[in-house]
Amino acid sequence: MAKDLAKQYDPKDVEDRIYKFWLDGKYFHAKCDPEKKPYTIVIPPPNITGQLHMGHALDNTLQDILIRYRRMQGYDALWLPGTDHASIATEAKIVEAMRKEGITKEDIGREGFLKRAWEWKEKFGGRIIEQLKKMGSSCDWDRERFTMDEGCSKAVKEVFVNLYNKGLIYRGERIVNWCPHCLTSISDAEVEYEDQTGHFWHLRYPFKDGSGYLELATTRPETMLGDTAVAVNPNDERYKDIVGKTLILPIVHREIPVIADDYVEMDFGTGCVKITPAHDPNDFEVGLRHNLEVIDTFTDDAHIKPEWGKYAGMDRMEARKAIVEDLEKEGAIVKIEDYNHNVGVCYRCHSSIEPKVSKQWFVKMEPLAKPAIDCVKNGEVKFVPERFDKTYYHWMENIKDWCISR
């Protein structure tokens, strides 16, 4: 007699039973049949930092649709599953868990921390795989990988050495995204942006010859200790006669030049921009063009360096308050305005990123981007919808060297 239809749908009973049937039948297993046309998707491996979210659900549903469609069409379809160690992102999670226990990395040492990292992987890596299975994902689970597996690690080392031998990996002193909490550089892709309410401090920078002053605005007065110039646009008629003159930097009383550079937007603020090569990526590029001195005022954990007298040892926000007070005493503040702007934060700990000039390892991206652009232009790779070609070209044609130091 047929089983009575349940009054309510029980997903656990139905879905678990059907998924077990699929697994037992090896329906997701790719056999590498030379008679069949191959179709492969390598899953973007989820980080083992916790659990899957809605973004993973959408992305993996789309992949599942594609792989099942090709499988039904007779392709030898492989959906390769795996998880990613996620490096410092996972480290941050483990450190946070350890802090609740009252212990630090230093307390347990390198080997002790690695042991905890592998325990974390077993706990959360397994949970993520089970979540993917609960979604009905038709991955070839016989081929599941982890990005720190022996094979993956060997491949990473081999590629690194090959890139280095080709001159595509180099060590250079450039401005990077520095997290003062994690004490590491992070790539541009790892910087998140948050809307924050701050202030625009309008400041007076007097001319050395006593002929007046320039007014400029900044959201970060604490970086002015490292100012080495003030820039104006070369086409700005208001300032064409002052290029080359010398200013006196308030508080510090250092002489700095007025320079002309196309980077400056004439209609933004006063049209005058303080240039701090050590603490802003755009200023760093301006500094290279004009051979400006790079004066780094912060330690790695974003405190003022010892050589800065009364400000020495202050953190960024403490220094900002003290410097603003001294600017007011010196009569260098014209006005203060509220200002909403995007602030870059570390995607791991959400501390504000500090642009920092540092000697780090980089991958030269332009030689790698060119063939990636060409394969889209010649039709080898196609985007759906096609309009995303433009977005891709914009990314690739404006790509910067990739900081890989961690």
Tab-separated table of C-alpha atoms in Angstrom, residues 18-284:
chain	number	residue	atom	x	y	z
A	18	ILE	CA	16.832	12.141	-1.869
A	19	TYR	CA	20.335	13.558	-1.358
A	20	LYS	CA	21.492	10.210	0.087
A	21	PHE	CA	20.057	8.513	-2.998
A	22	TRP	CA	22.099	10.846	-5.228
A	23	LEU	CA	25.302	10.264	-3.248
A	24	ASP	CA	24.864	6.483	-3.091
A	25	GLY	CA	24.323	6.431	-6.845
A	26	LYS	CA	27.483	8.510	-7.503
A	27	TYR	CA	25.400	10.814	-9.693
A	28	PHE	CA	27.673	13.800	-8.976
A	29	HIS	CA	30.913	11.945	-9.705
A	30	ALA	CA	32.753	12.938	-12.889
A	31	LYS	CA	34.356	9.906	-14.539
A	32	CYS	CA	36.791	11.748	-16.842
A	33	ASP	CA	35.254	9.991	-19.837
A	34	PRO	CA	37.301	10.868	-22.973
A	35	GLU	CA	34.197	10.189	-25.089
A	36	LYS	CA	32.324	13.026	-23.391
A	37	LYS	CA	32.890	16.756	-23.630
A	38	PRO	CA	34.158	18.101	-20.289
A	39	TYR	CA	32.435	20.880	-18.338
A	40	THR	CA	34.057	22.015	-15.096
A	41	ILE	CA	33.305	24.542	-12.364
A	42	VAL	CA	35.794	25.045	-9.534
A	43	ILE	CA	33.767	26.267	-6.579
A	44	PRO	CA	34.957	29.616	-5.176
A	45	PRO	CA	36.014	28.000	-1.886
A	46	PRO	CA	34.185	29.450	1.133
A	47	ASN	CA	36.399	30.702	3.956
A	48	ILE	CA	36.485	28.535	7.070
A	49	THR	CA	35.800	31.640	9.162
A	50	GLY	CA	32.323	30.555	10.189
A	51	GLN	CA	29.166	29.641	8.321
A	52	LEU	CA	27.728	30.224	4.865
A	53	HIS	CA	25.583	33.309	4.283
A	54	MET	CA	22.970	34.359	1.712
A	55	GLY	CA	25.646	35.346	-0.791
A	56	HIS	CA	27.028	31.802	-0.726
A	57	ALA	CA	23.499	30.413	-1.106
A	58	LEU	CA	22.844	32.472	-4.242
A	59	ASP	CA	26.257	31.857	-5.797
A	60	ASN	CA	26.193	28.103	-5.229
A	61	THR	CA	22.600	27.801	-6.444
A	62	LEU	CA	23.616	29.394	-9.753
A	63	GLN	CA	26.592	27.039	-10.062
A	64	ASP	CA	24.387	24.056	-9.252
A	65	ILE	CA	21.927	25.051	-11.986
A	66	LEU	CA	24.736	25.282	-14.547
A	67	ILE	CA	26.411	22.002	-13.588
A	68	ARG	CA	23.130	20.021	-13.500
A	69	TYR	CA	22.093	21.498	-16.854
A	70	ARG	CA	25.349	20.413	-18.513
A	71	ARG	CA	25.196	17.018	-16.811
A	72	MET	CA	21.736	16.423	-18.294
A	73	GLN	CA	23.062	17.464	-21.701
A	74	GLY	CA	25.557	14.624	-21.590
A	75	TYR	CA	28.686	16.524	-20.615
A	76	ASP	CA	31.220	14.963	-18.264
A	77	ALA	CA	30.391	17.635	-15.684
A	78	LEU	CA	32.639	18.233	-12.679
A	79	TRP	CA	31.804	20.651	-9.882
A	80	LEU	CA	34.952	20.666	-7.752
A	81	PRO	CA	34.247	21.532	-4.081
A	82	GLY	CA	36.578	22.846	-1.405
A	83	THR	CA	37.197	25.316	1.399
A	84	ASP	CA	39.751	28.102	1.862
A	85	HIS	CA	42.039	28.576	4.868
A	86	ALA	CA	41.467	32.371	4.537
A	87	SER	CA	44.793	33.198	6.173
A	88	ILE	CA	44.582	36.214	8.488
A	89	ALA	CA	40.776	36.316	8.383
A	90	THR	CA	40.719	32.929	10.093
A	91	GLU	CA	43.569	33.980	12.387
A	92	ALA	CA	41.490	36.962	13.540
A	93	LYS	CA	38.563	34.672	14.387
A	94	ILE	CA	40.781	32.282	16.340
A	95	VAL	CA	42.473	35.145	18.213
A	96	GLU	CA	39.030	36.522	19.115
A	97	ALA	CA	37.951	33.124	20.463
A	98	MET	CA	41.209	32.823	22.425
A	99	ARG	CA	40.754	36.279	23.906
A	100	LYS	CA	37.492	35.103	25.472
A	101	GLU	CA	39.543	32.356	27.138
A	102	GLY	CA	42.052	34.926	28.373
A	103	ILE	CA	44.979	33.697	26.273
A	104	THR	CA	47.009	35.112	23.374
A	105	LYS	CA	49.042	33.737	20.457
A	106	GLU	CA	52.194	34.575	22.369
A	107	ASP	CA	51.024	32.442	25.316
A	108	ILE	CA	50.764	29.241	23.269
A	109	GLY	CA	53.475	29.802	20.628
A	110	ARG	CA	53.519	29.053	16.903
A	111	GLU	CA	52.930	25.288	17.097
A	112	GLY	CA	50.158	25.706	19.643
A	113	PHE	CA	48.443	28.275	17.463
A	114	LEU	CA	48.725	26.079	14.346
A	115	LYS	CA	47.146	23.227	16.315
A	116	ARG	CA	44.211	25.479	17.157
A	117	ALA	CA	43.973	26.588	13.521
A	118	TRP	CA	43.630	22.990	12.330
A	119	GLU	CA	41.034	22.327	15.029
A	120	TRP	CA	39.126	25.386	13.797
A	121	LYS	CA	39.305	24.054	10.241
A	122	GLU	CA	37.883	20.678	11.284
A	123	LYS	CA	35.026	22.347	13.153
A	124	PHE	CA	33.992	25.032	10.687
A	125	GLY	CA	35.242	23.467	7.456
A	126	GLY	CA	33.054	20.445	8.146
A	127	ARG	CA	30.091	22.660	9.001
A	128	ILE	CA	30.406	24.528	5.683
A	129	ILE	CA	30.533	21.277	3.699
A	130	GLU	CA	27.431	20.023	5.509
A	131	GLN	CA	25.656	23.298	4.699
A	132	LEU	CA	26.508	22.884	1.008
A	133	LYS	CA	25.114	19.358	1.111
A	134	LYS	CA	21.954	20.564	2.857
A	135	MET	CA	21.447	22.943	-0.073
A	136	GLY	CA	21.512	19.935	-2.402
A	137	SER	CA	24.752	21.009	-4.072
A	138	SER	CA	25.742	18.433	-6.695
A	139	CYS	CA	29.497	18.647	-6.077
A	140	ASP	CA	31.857	15.745	-6.685
A	141	TRP	CA	32.594	15.142	-3.010
A	142	ASP	CA	35.213	12.492	-3.804
A	143	ARG	CA	37.414	15.358	-5.012
A	144	GLU	CA	36.917	17.781	-2.100
A	145	ARG	CA	39.987	19.975	-1.471
A	146	PHE	CA	41.288	22.392	1.153
A	147	THR	CA	43.630	25.205	0.119
A	148	MET	CA	46.289	24.026	2.591
A	149	ASP	CA	46.229	20.438	1.337
A	150	GLU	CA	49.675	19.144	0.420
A	151	GLY	CA	48.946	19.336	-3.313
A	152	CYS	CA	47.552	22.868	-3.158
A	153	SER	CA	50.436	24.091	-0.998
A	154	LYS	CA	52.967	22.572	-3.393
A	155	ALA	CA	51.257	24.245	-6.364
A	156	VAL	CA	51.303	27.645	-4.630
A	157	LYS	CA	55.035	27.352	-3.912
A	158	GLU	CA	55.774	26.278	-7.476
A	159	VAL	CA	53.796	29.168	-8.983
A	160	PHE	CA	55.441	31.646	-6.596
A	161	VAL	CA	58.931	30.506	-7.611
A	162	ASN	CA	58.019	30.590	-11.319
A	163	LEU	CA	56.629	34.126	-11.041
A	164	TYR	CA	59.727	35.238	-9.141
A	165	ASN	CA	62.040	33.716	-11.747
A	166	LYS	CA	60.111	35.557	-14.468
A	167	GLY	CA	60.641	38.855	-12.637
A	168	LEU	CA	56.940	39.219	-11.834
A	169	ILE	CA	57.423	39.135	-8.059
A	170	TYR	CA	59.547	41.838	-6.505
A	171	ARG	CA	60.187	43.541	-3.203
A	172	GLY	CA	59.722	47.292	-3.247
A	173	GLU	CA	59.079	50.276	-1.013
A	174	ARG	CA	55.654	51.591	-1.865
A	175	ILE	CA	52.545	52.809	-0.113
A	176	VAL	CA	50.305	49.985	1.053
A	177	ASN	CA	47.062	49.483	2.965
A	178	TRP	CA	48.275	48.889	6.510
A	179	CYS	CA	46.108	47.568	9.327
A	180	PRO	CA	47.481	48.896	12.639
A	181	HIS	CA	45.503	46.286	14.567
A	182	CYS	CA	46.425	43.169	12.563
A	183	LEU	CA	49.906	44.664	11.967
A	184	THR	CA	49.943	43.591	8.343
A	185	SER	CA	49.502	44.996	4.873
A	186	ILE	CA	46.335	44.018	3.016
A	187	SER	CA	45.440	44.152	-0.656
A	188	ASP	CA	43.116	46.735	-2.213
A	189	ALA	CA	40.443	44.033	-2.539
A	190	GLU	CA	40.548	43.442	1.228
A	191	VAL	CA	39.735	47.044	2.114
A	192	GLU	CA	36.080	47.712	2.901
A	193	TYR	CA	34.579	51.188	2.973
A	194	GLU	CA	32.262	52.627	5.585
A	195	ASP	CA	30.357	55.892	5.535
A	196	GLN	CA	31.563	57.951	8.473
A	197	THR	CA	30.726	61.420	9.704
A	198	GLY	CA	33.835	63.494	10.268
A	199	HIS	CA	35.077	67.044	9.880
A	200	PHE	CA	36.759	69.240	7.321
A	201	TRP	CA	39.335	71.423	9.072
A	202	HIS	CA	40.114	74.536	7.007
A	203	LEU	CA	43.676	75.609	7.834
A	204	ARG	CA	45.937	78.599	7.150
A	205	TYR	CA	49.412	77.835	5.815
A	206	PRO	CA	51.340	81.165	5.841
A	207	PHE	CA	53.851	82.195	3.174
A	208	LYS	CA	57.444	82.442	4.346
A	209	ASP	CA	57.754	85.983	2.964
A	210	GLY	CA	54.827	87.208	5.063
A	211	SER	CA	52.670	88.000	2.011
A	212	GLY	CA	49.632	86.115	3.297
A	213	TYR	CA	48.541	82.516	3.526
A	214	LEU	CA	46.899	79.664	1.639
A	215	GLU	CA	43.693	78.131	2.937
A	216	LEU	CA	43.293	74.393	2.538
A	217	ALA	CA	41.055	71.741	4.056
A	218	THR	CA	41.819	68.306	5.476
A	219	THR	CA	39.920	65.475	7.128
A	220	ARG	CA	43.098	64.242	8.850
A	221	PRO	CA	44.983	67.028	10.642
A	222	GLU	CA	47.037	64.408	12.508
A	223	THR	CA	48.934	63.639	9.288
A	224	MET	CA	50.091	67.224	8.755
A	225	LEU	CA	53.283	66.464	10.663
A	226	GLY	CA	54.347	64.655	7.492
A	227	ASP	CA	53.314	67.361	4.984
A	228	THR	CA	56.059	68.092	2.450
A	229	ALA	CA	54.189	70.358	-0.006
A	230	VAL	CA	50.913	72.058	-0.881
A	231	ALA	CA	49.606	71.402	-4.388
A	232	VAL	CA	47.376	73.420	-6.716
A	233	ASN	CA	46.125	72.658	-10.217
A	234	PRO	CA	48.408	74.121	-12.923
A	235	ASN	CA	45.330	75.451	-14.749
A	236	ASP	CA	43.888	77.220	-11.713
A	237	GLU	CA	44.164	80.957	-12.433
A	238	ARG	CA	43.727	81.785	-8.748
A	239	TYR	CA	47.065	80.271	-7.828
A	240	LYS	CA	49.256	80.541	-10.951
A	241	ASP	CA	51.452	83.258	-9.387
A	242	ILE	CA	52.251	81.366	-6.180
A	243	VAL	CA	53.608	78.111	-7.627
A	244	GLY	CA	57.185	77.787	-6.417
A	245	LYS	CA	56.695	79.962	-3.334
A	246	THR	CA	57.484	78.674	0.146
A	247	LEU	CA	55.007	78.091	2.965
A	248	ILE	CA	55.574	77.579	6.677
A	249	LEU	CA	53.901	74.432	7.993
A	250	PRO	CA	51.862	75.365	11.099
A	251	ILE	CA	52.962	73.902	14.449
A	252	VAL	CA	55.984	72.185	12.879
A	253	HIS	CA	57.285	75.418	11.284
A	254	ARG	CA	58.974	73.489	8.479
A	255	GLU	CA	59.364	75.125	5.064
A	256	ILE	CA	57.375	73.414	2.293
A	257	PRO	CA	56.911	74.405	-1.389
A	258	VAL	CA	53.784	75.175	-3.404
A	259	ILE	CA	53.708	72.821	-6.393
A	260	ALA	CA	51.419	72.418	-9.415
A	261	ASP	CA	49.926	69.012	-10.229
A	262	ASP	CA	46.964	67.819	-12.309
A	263	TYR	CA	45.865	65.586	-9.433
A	264	VAL	CA	44.300	68.601	-7.684
A	265	GLU	CA	40.618	69.236	-8.439
A	266	MET	CA	40.073	72.983	-8.813
A	267	ASP	CA	36.428	72.879	-7.704
A	268	PHE	CA	36.938	70.714	-4.599
A	269	GLY	CA	37.440	72.543	-1.326
A	270	THR	CA	39.697	75.549	-1.765
A	271	GLY	CA	41.600	74.044	-4.698
A	272	CYS	CA	44.683	73.677	-2.475
A	273	VAL	CA	45.712	70.255	-1.172
A	274	LYS	CA	48.279	69.410	1.473
A	275	ILE	CA	50.610	66.677	0.211
A	276	THR	CA	51.614	63.992	2.702
A	277	PRO	CA	53.404	61.285	0.684
A	278	ALA	CA	53.762	58.887	3.613
A	279	HIS	CA	50.067	58.798	4.487
A	280	ASP	CA	47.991	58.976	1.310
A	281	PRO	CA	48.313	56.887	-1.883
A	282	ASN	CA	47.533	59.819	-4.189
A	283	ASP	CA	49.948	62.064	-2.308
A	284	PHE	CA	52.580	59.346	-2.611
